[in-house]
Coordinates of C-alpha atoms in Angstrom, one line a residue:
M1 CA -32.6 159.1 49.3
I2 CA -33.3 158.2 45.6
N3 CA -36.5 156.3 46.6
S4 CA -37.7 159.3 48.6
L5 CA -37.3 161.4 45.5
L6 CA -38.8 158.9 43.1
N7 CA -41.8 157.9 45.1
P8 CA -43.7 161.2 44.5
L9 CA -42.8 161.0 40.8
K10 CA -44.1 157.4 40.6
A11 CA -47.3 158.4 42.4
L12 CA -47.8 161.3 39.9
V13 CA -47.1 159.0 36.9
G14 CA -49.5 156.4 38.2
A15 CA -52.2 159.0 38.8
I16 CA -51.9 160.4 35.2
N17 CA -51.8 156.9 33.7
G18 CA -54.9 156.1 35.8
L19 CA -56.6 159.1 34.2
L20 CA -55.5 158.3 30.7
W21 CA -55.9 154.5 30.7
G22 CA -58.3 153.9 33.6
D23 CA -62.1 154.1 33.5
L24 CA -63.2 157.7 33.2
I25 CA -66.8 156.8 32.6
V26 CA -68.5 153.5 33.6
L27 CA -71.7 152.7 31.7
N28 CA -74.2 150.2 33.2
I29 CA -76.4 148.8 30.6
G30 CA -78.6 146.1 32.2
E31 CA -76.1 143.5 33.5
V32 CA -73.4 144.8 31.2
Q33 CA -70.8 147.2 32.7
I34 CA -68.5 149.0 30.2
G35 CA -65.6 151.2 31.5
L36 CA -64.4 153.9 29.1
S37 CA -61.0 155.5 29.5
I38 CA -60.3 159.1 28.3
L39 CA -58.3 157.7 25.3
V40 CA -61.3 155.5 24.3
V41 CA -63.6 158.5 24.8
V42 CA -61.4 160.6 22.5
L43 CA -60.2 158.2 19.8
I44 CA -63.4 156.2 19.0
P45 CA -65.7 159.1 18.5
A46 CA -63.0 161.0 16.5
G47 CA -62.4 157.9 14.4
I48 CA -66.2 157.6 13.6
Y49 CA -66.3 161.3 12.8
F50 CA -63.4 161.0 10.4
T51 CA -64.9 157.9 8.8
V52 CA -68.1 159.8 8.1
R53 CA -66.3 163.0 7.0
T54 CA -64.2 161.0 4.5
R55 CA -67.4 159.2 3.3
F56 CA -66.2 155.9 4.7
L57 CA -62.8 156.1 3.1
P58 CA -61.5 152.8 4.7
F59 CA -64.1 150.8 2.7
R60 CA -64.6 152.7 -0.5
M61 CA -61.0 153.6 -1.2
F62 CA -59.3 150.3 -0.2
P63 CA -58.5 149.5 -3.9
E64 CA -56.9 152.9 -4.2
M65 CA -54.7 152.2 -1.1
I66 CA -53.3 149.1 -2.8
K67 CA -52.7 151.0 -6.0
V68 CA -50.8 154.0 -4.5
V69 CA -48.6 151.9 -2.1
L70 CA -46.7 150.4 -5.1
E71 CA -45.9 153.8 -6.7
P72 CA -42.3 155.0 -6.8
K73 CA -41.2 158.2 -5.1
K74 CA -41.7 161.3 -7.2
S75 CA -38.1 162.6 -7.4
N76 CA -34.6 161.2 -7.7
D77 CA -33.5 162.5 -4.4
K78 CA -31.4 159.7 -2.9
D79 CA -32.1 160.9 0.7
S80 CA -35.8 160.9 0.4
I81 CA -38.0 157.9 0.9
S82 CA -40.9 156.5 -1.1
G83 CA -44.5 156.1 0.2
L84 CA -43.9 152.3 0.5
Q85 CA -40.8 152.9 2.6
A86 CA -42.7 155.2 4.9
L87 CA -45.3 152.5 5.3
L88 CA -42.6 149.9 6.2
I89 CA -41.2 152.2 8.9
A90 CA -44.6 152.8 10.4
T91 CA -45.4 149.1 10.1
A92 CA -42.2 148.3 11.9
S93 CA -43.2 150.5 14.8
R94 CA -46.8 149.2 14.9
V95 CA -46.0 145.5 14.6
G96 CA -44.4 144.5 17.9
M97 CA -45.2 143.0 21.2
G98 CA -48.8 144.3 20.9
N99 CA -49.4 142.0 18.0
L100 CA -48.1 138.9 19.9
A101 CA -48.4 139.2 23.7
G102 CA -50.9 142.0 23.5
V103 CA -53.4 140.0 21.4
V104 CA -52.9 137.1 23.8
A105 CA -53.7 139.3 26.7
A106 CA -56.8 140.7 25.0
I107 CA -58.2 137.2 24.4
S108 CA -57.1 135.9 27.8
F109 CA -59.0 138.6 29.7
G110 CA -61.7 139.4 27.2
G111 CA -62.4 136.1 25.4
A112 CA -62.3 135.3 21.7
G113 CA -64.7 138.1 20.9
A114 CA -62.0 140.7 21.8
I115 CA -60.4 140.1 18.4
F116 CA -63.6 141.1 16.6
W117 CA -63.6 144.5 18.4
M118 CA -59.9 144.9 17.5
W119 CA -61.0 144.5 13.9
V120 CA -63.8 147.2 14.3
V121 CA -61.3 149.6 16.0
A122 CA -58.9 149.1 13.0
M123 CA -61.6 150.0 10.5
V124 CA -62.5 153.1 12.5
G125 CA -58.9 154.0 13.3
S126 CA -57.8 153.8 9.7
A127 CA -59.7 157.1 9.0
S128 CA -57.8 158.8 11.8
A129 CA -54.5 157.4 10.4
F130 CA -55.5 158.9 7.0
V131 CA -56.2 162.4 8.5
E132 CA -53.0 162.6 10.6
A133 CA -50.8 161.3 7.8
T134 CA -52.3 163.7 5.2
L135 CA -51.7 166.6 7.6
A136 CA -48.1 165.5 8.1
Q137 CA -47.6 165.6 4.3
L138 CA -49.3 169.0 4.0
Y139 CA -47.0 170.5 6.7
K140 CA -43.7 168.7 5.9
E141 CA -40.4 170.5 5.4
H142 CA -37.0 169.7 4.1
D143 CA -34.7 167.9 6.5
P144 CA -31.3 169.8 6.8
L145 CA -29.7 167.0 8.8
Y146 CA -30.6 163.7 7.0
G147 CA -31.9 165.1 3.6
G148 CA -35.3 164.4 2.2
Y149 CA -38.3 165.6 4.3
R150 CA -39.4 165.6 7.9
G151 CA -42.5 166.5 9.8
G152 CA -45.2 165.1 12.0
P153 CA -47.6 166.4 14.7
A154 CA -45.1 168.8 16.3
Y155 CA -44.5 170.5 13.0
F156 CA -48.2 171.0 12.1
M157 CA -48.9 172.1 15.7
E158 CA -46.1 174.7 15.2
R159 CA -47.9 176.2 12.2
M160 CA -51.4 175.7 13.5
R161 CA -53.2 179.0 14.2
L162 CA -56.5 180.2 15.6
I163 CA -58.0 181.6 12.4
T164 CA -60.4 184.5 12.6
V165 CA -62.5 185.4 9.6
S166 CA -64.4 188.7 9.0
D167 CA -66.6 189.6 6.1
D168 CA -66.8 192.8 4.0
K169 CA -69.0 194.6 6.5
D170 CA -66.0 195.0 8.8
F171 CA -63.9 198.2 8.2
Y172 CA -60.1 198.1 8.3
P173 CA -58.4 201.5 7.6
N174 CA -55.3 199.6 6.4
V175 CA -56.7 196.2 5.4
Y176 CA -53.5 194.7 4.1
G177 CA -51.6 195.8 7.2
D178 CA -54.1 194.8 9.8
V179 CA -55.0 191.3 8.6
K180 CA -52.8 188.5 7.4
Y181 CA -54.6 187.3 4.3
V182 CA -57.3 188.8 2.1
S183 CA -59.3 186.6 -0.3
A184 CA -59.0 187.1 -4.1
D185 CA -62.3 189.0 -4.2
G186 CA -61.4 191.2 -1.2
K187 CA -64.5 190.2 0.7
K188 CA -62.9 187.8 3.3
K189 CA -60.2 188.8 5.7
Y190 CA -58.2 186.3 7.7
A191 CA -56.2 187.1 10.8
R192 CA -53.8 184.6 12.5
G193 CA -53.8 184.3 16.3
A194 CA -51.4 182.7 18.7
R195 CA -48.9 180.0 17.6
F196 CA -49.1 176.5 19.2
R197 CA -45.4 175.8 19.5
L198 CA -45.8 174.8 23.2
L199 CA -48.2 172.0 22.1
G200 CA -45.7 170.8 19.6
V201 CA -42.9 170.7 22.2
L202 CA -45.2 168.8 24.6
F203 CA -46.0 166.3 21.9
A204 CA -42.3 165.8 20.9
L205 CA -41.2 165.4 24.5
S206 CA -44.0 162.9 25.2
G207 CA -42.9 160.9 22.1
L208 CA -39.3 160.8 23.2
L209 CA -40.3 159.7 26.6
C210 CA -42.6 157.0 25.2
W211 CA -40.0 155.6 22.8
G212 CA -37.4 155.5 25.6
G213 CA -39.8 153.3 27.6
I214 CA -40.6 151.1 24.5
S215 CA -36.8 150.5 24.0
Q216 CA -36.7 148.7 27.4
V217 CA -39.8 146.7 26.7
V218 CA -38.3 145.6 23.3
A219 CA -35.1 144.4 24.9
N220 CA -36.7 142.6 27.8
S221 CA -39.1 140.8 25.5
V222 CA -36.3 139.6 23.2
T223 CA -34.0 138.4 26.0
Q224 CA -36.8 136.5 27.7
S225 CA -37.9 134.7 24.6
F226 CA -34.4 133.7 23.7
T227 CA -33.8 132.4 27.2
N228 CA -37.0 130.3 27.0
A229 CA -36.3 129.0 23.5
F230 CA -32.5 128.6 23.4
G231 CA -31.4 128.9 27.0
I232 CA -29.2 131.9 26.1
P233 CA -28.3 134.2 29.1
A234 CA -29.8 137.6 28.9
I235 CA -26.5 139.4 28.9
Y236 CA -25.4 137.8 25.6
T237 CA -28.6 138.5 23.8
T238 CA -28.6 142.1 25.1
V239 CA -25.0 142.8 23.9
V240 CA -25.7 141.5 20.4
L241 CA -29.0 143.4 20.2
V242 CA -27.4 146.7 21.3
A243 CA -24.4 146.2 19.0
L244 CA -26.6 145.5 16.0
S245 CA -28.8 148.5 16.7
A246 CA -25.8 150.8 17.1
L247 CA -24.3 149.7 13.8
I248 CA -27.5 150.5 12.0
L249 CA -28.4 153.8 13.8
F250 CA -25.0 155.4 13.3
K251 CA -25.0 154.6 9.6
K252 CA -26.7 157.3 7.5
G253 CA -29.7 155.7 5.8
G254 CA -29.1 152.4 7.7
T255 CA -32.5 152.4 9.4
V256 CA -34.6 152.6 6.2
E257 CA -32.3 150.2 4.4
V258 CA -32.6 147.5 7.0
L259 CA -36.4 148.0 7.5
D260 CA -36.9 147.6 3.8
K261 CA -35.6 144.1 4.1
I262 CA -36.8 143.0 7.6
V263 CA -40.5 144.1 7.6
P264 CA -41.6 142.3 4.4
V265 CA -39.8 139.1 5.4
M266 CA -41.1 138.9 9.0
G267 CA -44.7 139.7 7.8
V268 CA -44.6 137.0 5.1
L269 CA -43.1 134.5 7.5
Y270 CA -45.7 135.1 10.2
I271 CA -48.7 135.1 7.8
G272 CA -47.3 132.0 6.0
V273 CA -47.0 129.9 9.1
T274 CA -50.4 131.0 10.2
L275 CA -51.9 129.9 6.9
F276 CA -50.2 126.5 7.3
I277 CA -51.8 126.2 10.8
L278 CA -55.2 127.2 9.4
V279 CA -55.0 124.6 6.7
K280 CA -53.8 122.0 9.2
N281 CA -56.8 122.7 11.4
I282 CA -59.3 123.5 8.7
G283 CA -62.0 121.4 10.3
Y284 CA -61.9 123.6 13.4
V285 CA -61.8 127.0 11.6
P286 CA -65.7 127.4 11.3
E287 CA -66.0 126.7 15.1
M288 CA -63.3 129.3 15.8
F289 CA -65.1 132.0 13.8
A290 CA -68.4 131.0 15.5
E291 CA -66.7 131.5 18.9
I292 CA -65.2 134.9 17.8
F293 CA -68.5 136.3 16.6
G294 CA -70.6 134.7 19.3
Q295 CA -68.6 136.1 22.1
A296 CA -68.1 139.5 20.4
F297 CA -71.8 140.3 21.0
G298 CA -72.0 138.6 24.4
F299 CA -74.2 135.8 23.2
R300 CA -72.3 133.3 25.3
Q301 CA -70.6 135.3 28.0
A302 CA -69.9 133.1 31.1
V303 CA -70.7 135.7 33.7
A304 CA -72.7 138.9 34.0
G305 CA -70.8 141.8 32.6
G306 CA -68.7 139.5 30.4
F307 CA -69.7 141.5 27.3
G308 CA -68.2 144.7 28.7
A309 CA -64.8 142.9 29.3
I310 CA -64.8 141.5 25.8
L311 CA -65.7 144.8 24.2
M312 CA -63.2 147.0 26.1
N313 CA -60.3 144.5 26.0
G314 CA -60.6 144.4 22.2
V315 CA -61.0 148.2 21.9
K316 CA -58.1 149.1 24.2
R317 CA -55.7 146.5 22.7
G318 CA -56.7 147.6 19.2
L319 CA -56.0 151.2 19.9
F320 CA -52.6 150.4 21.5
S321 CA -51.6 148.1 18.6
N322 CA -52.5 150.1 15.5
E323 CA -51.4 153.5 17.0
A324 CA -54.0 155.3 14.8
G325 CA -54.4 158.8 16.3
S326 CA -51.3 158.6 18.6
G327 CA -49.3 160.8 16.2
S328 CA -46.3 158.4 15.8
A329 CA -46.9 157.2 12.2
P330 CA -47.1 160.8 10.8
C331 CA -43.4 161.2 11.7
A332 CA -42.7 158.6 9.0
A333 CA -45.5 159.7 6.7
A334 CA -44.1 163.3 6.5
A335 CA -40.8 161.9 5.1
A336 CA -42.4 160.2 2.1
D337 CA -41.7 161.8 -1.3
V338 CA -45.2 161.5 -2.9
D339 CA -46.8 163.8 -5.5
H340 CA -50.1 164.3 -3.5
P341 CA -50.5 164.4 0.3
V342 CA -53.6 162.1 0.1
K343 CA -51.5 159.3 -1.3
Q344 CA -49.5 159.0 1.9
G345 CA -52.7 159.3 3.9
L346 CA -54.2 156.3 2.0
I347 CA -50.9 154.3 2.5
Q348 CA -50.9 154.9 6.3
A349 CA -54.6 154.0 6.5
L350 CA -53.7 150.7 4.8
G351 CA -51.0 150.2 7.5
V352 CA -53.6 150.0 10.2
F353 CA -55.3 147.2 8.3
I354 CA -52.0 145.3 7.9
D355 CA -51.3 145.6 11.6
T356 CA -54.6 144.5 13.0
L357 CA -56.5 142.6 10.3
L358 CA -53.5 140.6 9.3
I359 CA -50.8 140.4 12.0
C360 CA -53.0 140.6 15.1
S361 CA -55.4 138.1 13.5
C362 CA -52.6 135.7 13.0
S363 CA -51.8 135.6 16.7
A364 CA -55.4 135.2 17.6
F365 CA -55.9 132.3 15.2
I366 CA -52.8 130.5 16.5
M367 CA -54.0 130.8 20.0
L368 CA -57.7 130.0 19.4
L369 CA -56.9 126.9 17.3
A370 CA -54.9 125.3 20.2
P371 CA -56.8 123.1 22.7
K372 CA -57.8 124.8 26.0
E373 CA -55.8 122.3 28.0
V374 CA -52.6 123.2 26.2
I375 CA -52.8 126.9 27.1
N376 CA -54.7 126.9 30.4
G377 CA -52.9 128.8 33.2
L378 CA -50.4 130.4 30.8
Q379 CA -50.0 134.1 29.9
G380 CA -48.2 136.3 27.4
M381 CA -45.4 134.8 25.3
D382 CA -45.5 131.5 27.3
L383 CA -49.0 131.0 26.1
L384 CA -48.2 131.8 22.5
Q385 CA -45.1 129.6 22.5
A386 CA -47.2 126.7 24.0
A387 CA -49.8 127.1 21.2
M388 CA -47.1 127.0 18.6
N389 CA -45.5 124.0 20.2
Y390 CA -48.8 122.2 19.9
H391 CA -49.2 123.2 16.2
I392 CA -45.7 122.5 14.8
G393 CA -43.7 121.1 17.7
N394 CA -40.5 122.6 19.2
A395 CA -39.8 124.4 15.9
G396 CA -42.8 126.5 16.8
V397 CA -41.2 127.7 20.0
I398 CA -38.0 128.6 18.1
F399 CA -40.1 130.3 15.3
I400 CA -41.9 132.5 17.8
A401 CA -38.6 133.5 19.5
I402 CA -37.2 134.5 16.1
I403 CA -40.4 136.4 15.0
L404 CA -40.5 138.2 18.3
F405 CA -36.8 139.3 17.8
L406 CA -37.6 140.6 14.3
F407 CA -40.8 142.3 15.4
S408 CA -39.1 143.9 18.4
F409 CA -35.9 144.8 16.6
S410 CA -37.8 146.5 13.8
T411 CA -39.9 148.3 16.3
F412 CA -36.8 149.8 17.9
L413 CA -35.5 150.9 14.5
G414 CA -38.9 152.4 13.6
I415 CA -39.2 154.5 16.7
M416 CA -35.7 155.7 16.3
F417 CA -36.7 157.0 12.9
Y418 CA -39.7 158.7 14.5
A419 CA -37.4 160.3 17.1
R420 CA -35.2 162.1 14.6
C421 CA -37.7 164.9 13.7
N422 CA -38.8 165.3 17.3
V423 CA -35.3 165.6 18.7
A424 CA -34.6 168.3 16.0
Y425 CA -37.9 170.1 16.9
V426 CA -37.1 170.3 20.6
F427 CA -33.3 170.6 20.6
G428 CA -32.5 172.1 17.2
D429 CA -30.8 170.9 14.0
T430 CA -27.6 169.5 15.5
M431 CA -26.2 166.0 15.1
K432 CA -25.0 166.2 18.7
A433 CA -28.7 166.1 19.9
Q434 CA -29.4 163.3 17.5
K435 CA -26.5 161.2 18.6
G436 CA -27.3 162.0 22.3
Y437 CA -30.8 160.6 22.0
Q438 CA -29.6 157.6 20.1
I439 CA -27.1 156.8 22.9
F440 CA -29.8 157.3 25.5
A441 CA -32.1 154.9 23.6
L442 CA -29.3 152.3 23.3
A443 CA -28.6 152.6 27.1
M444 CA -32.3 152.0 27.7
L445 CA -32.2 149.0 25.4
F446 CA -29.2 147.6 27.3
A447 CA -30.9 148.1 30.7
G448 CA -34.1 146.6 29.6
G449 CA -32.4 143.5 28.3
L450 CA -31.0 142.7 31.7
A451 CA -34.0 143.5 34.0
Q452 CA -37.6 144.6 34.1
Y453 CA -38.1 148.2 35.2
T454 CA -41.8 148.6 35.8
F455 CA -41.6 152.4 36.4
V456 CA -39.9 152.9 33.0
W457 CA -42.6 150.9 31.3
E458 CA -45.2 153.1 33.1
L459 CA -43.3 156.2 31.7
G460 CA -43.7 154.7 28.2
D461 CA -47.5 154.3 28.8
L462 CA -47.6 157.9 30.0
G463 CA -45.7 159.1 26.9
V464 CA -48.0 157.4 24.4
G465 CA -51.1 158.5 26.3
L466 CA -50.0 162.1 26.3
M467 CA -48.9 161.9 22.7
T468 CA -52.4 160.8 21.7
V469 CA -54.2 163.6 23.7
F470 CA -51.9 166.3 22.2
N471 CA -52.2 164.9 18.7
M472 CA -56.0 164.8 18.8
M473 CA -56.0 168.4 20.0
A474 CA -54.4 169.3 16.7
I475 CA -55.8 166.9 14.1
I476 CA -59.5 167.4 15.0
P477 CA -59.5 171.2 14.3
L478 CA -57.1 170.8 11.3
S479 CA -59.0 167.8 9.8
N480 CA -60.9 170.1 7.3
Q481 CA -57.6 170.5 5.5
A482 CA -57.2 166.8 5.1
I483 CA -60.8 166.5 3.9
H484 CA -60.3 169.3 1.4
A485 CA -57.1 167.5 0.2
L486 CA -59.1 164.3 -0.3
K487 CA -61.8 166.2 -2.3
D488 CA -59.0 167.7 -4.5
Y489 CA -57.5 164.2 -5.0
E490 CA -60.8 162.6 -6.0
L491 CA -62.0 165.5 -8.2
N492 CA -58.8 166.4 -10.0
W493 CA -55.9 164.1 -9.4
K494 CA -57.4 160.7 -9.9
N495 CA -59.0 161.8 -13.2
R496 CA -55.7 163.3 -14.3
E497 CA -53.9 160.0 -13.9
K498 CA -56.4 158.0 -15.9

């Protein structure tokens, strides 16, 4: 009975995922075949457009990103968070399985050159991250439940309007009654059209669906790695994971407090161990980079069409890992207490670099510096653990299990922070709704720790795909506001602070 009801739903979810993640367009360039999904078709051109509109912000304003990330929050409100704390929350969500097994999968199926295209996607995607985070700041509001601020795509979609402009040739018998705004000189009249609340609701529901699916992936990844490394039964790991998560979630301010400590530690540990491996294998590092850049442009592809596989595996994994354009990070960006919206935009753009150029690169280097015979025939976490075992012995297997736990646990806490404002947007400002979703997520965490539910994972893919489409429908038409904010910051604010 249940299967008969679920089968049509599974078919529908599969069909939509095929549309979102499958090849919408296939380009044949000589012997090279490149398949483009709808998300790639939307995100890459939009990222290039934002990069040009911001006058190549990811490159020219990188020093400014470093400067503003260290600034304290502008007020003494104990419930608000600083720009750095918002970055740590977003980084917690970005840095997860995609940075470990996801990178391994990209290189396994696309070759060493895939990591190069992940770097390119990060550079382009950081401009999208800037735009969506700046918009989140422009449209943020006070949070009556948790204190501080809240916002994100659903909130700027709610206030988005179709703006109609008329000039002084148009006659209005009652100009101040017939139009919403009149310019200071009286020559321009602005009328607001329909609201976009439905788009906001669709985005928020897609996010809640996505984060529920991710909760299962998180738990399953942790239990599997602990079973492989320590022989601990899944039920024990799952109970501890759920109990720890519940203690933190149900404590006011607990999520931000814990992520403040976990995220820097796990990042430094992973980068530090990778640097040790690079130094240990310093003689092979030039060869590794030659392989990355050589395969990136198809100079040494093994079979016809190999370049297409390298390119698209890098692009797709890069988009999935850094989340730029998906609309998730703005849910944290809006909560930041900063004195100019652009500052949080710059901070979140930096977050994309941290995710891909640092953490993803670490996984790639660990894998590529291991001999082929050590990792042949292996996939996912088994491959990464085998590579670490080669580099630093059994301690490497244990290290990867611990790092995966920290990455996954912080991801769960990060997405629970994202969920807060979206639960409130859909179900209203009630703690019952907040606790209800938290209990639902904990139940998904528990179920995922005990078994793999492929359909739930597919629902997570569906959620993030729909989130991205809905988010891009909003930030592209609203991007002028972020560009104007950037101009204001560069012309007025930076000079004022000198």
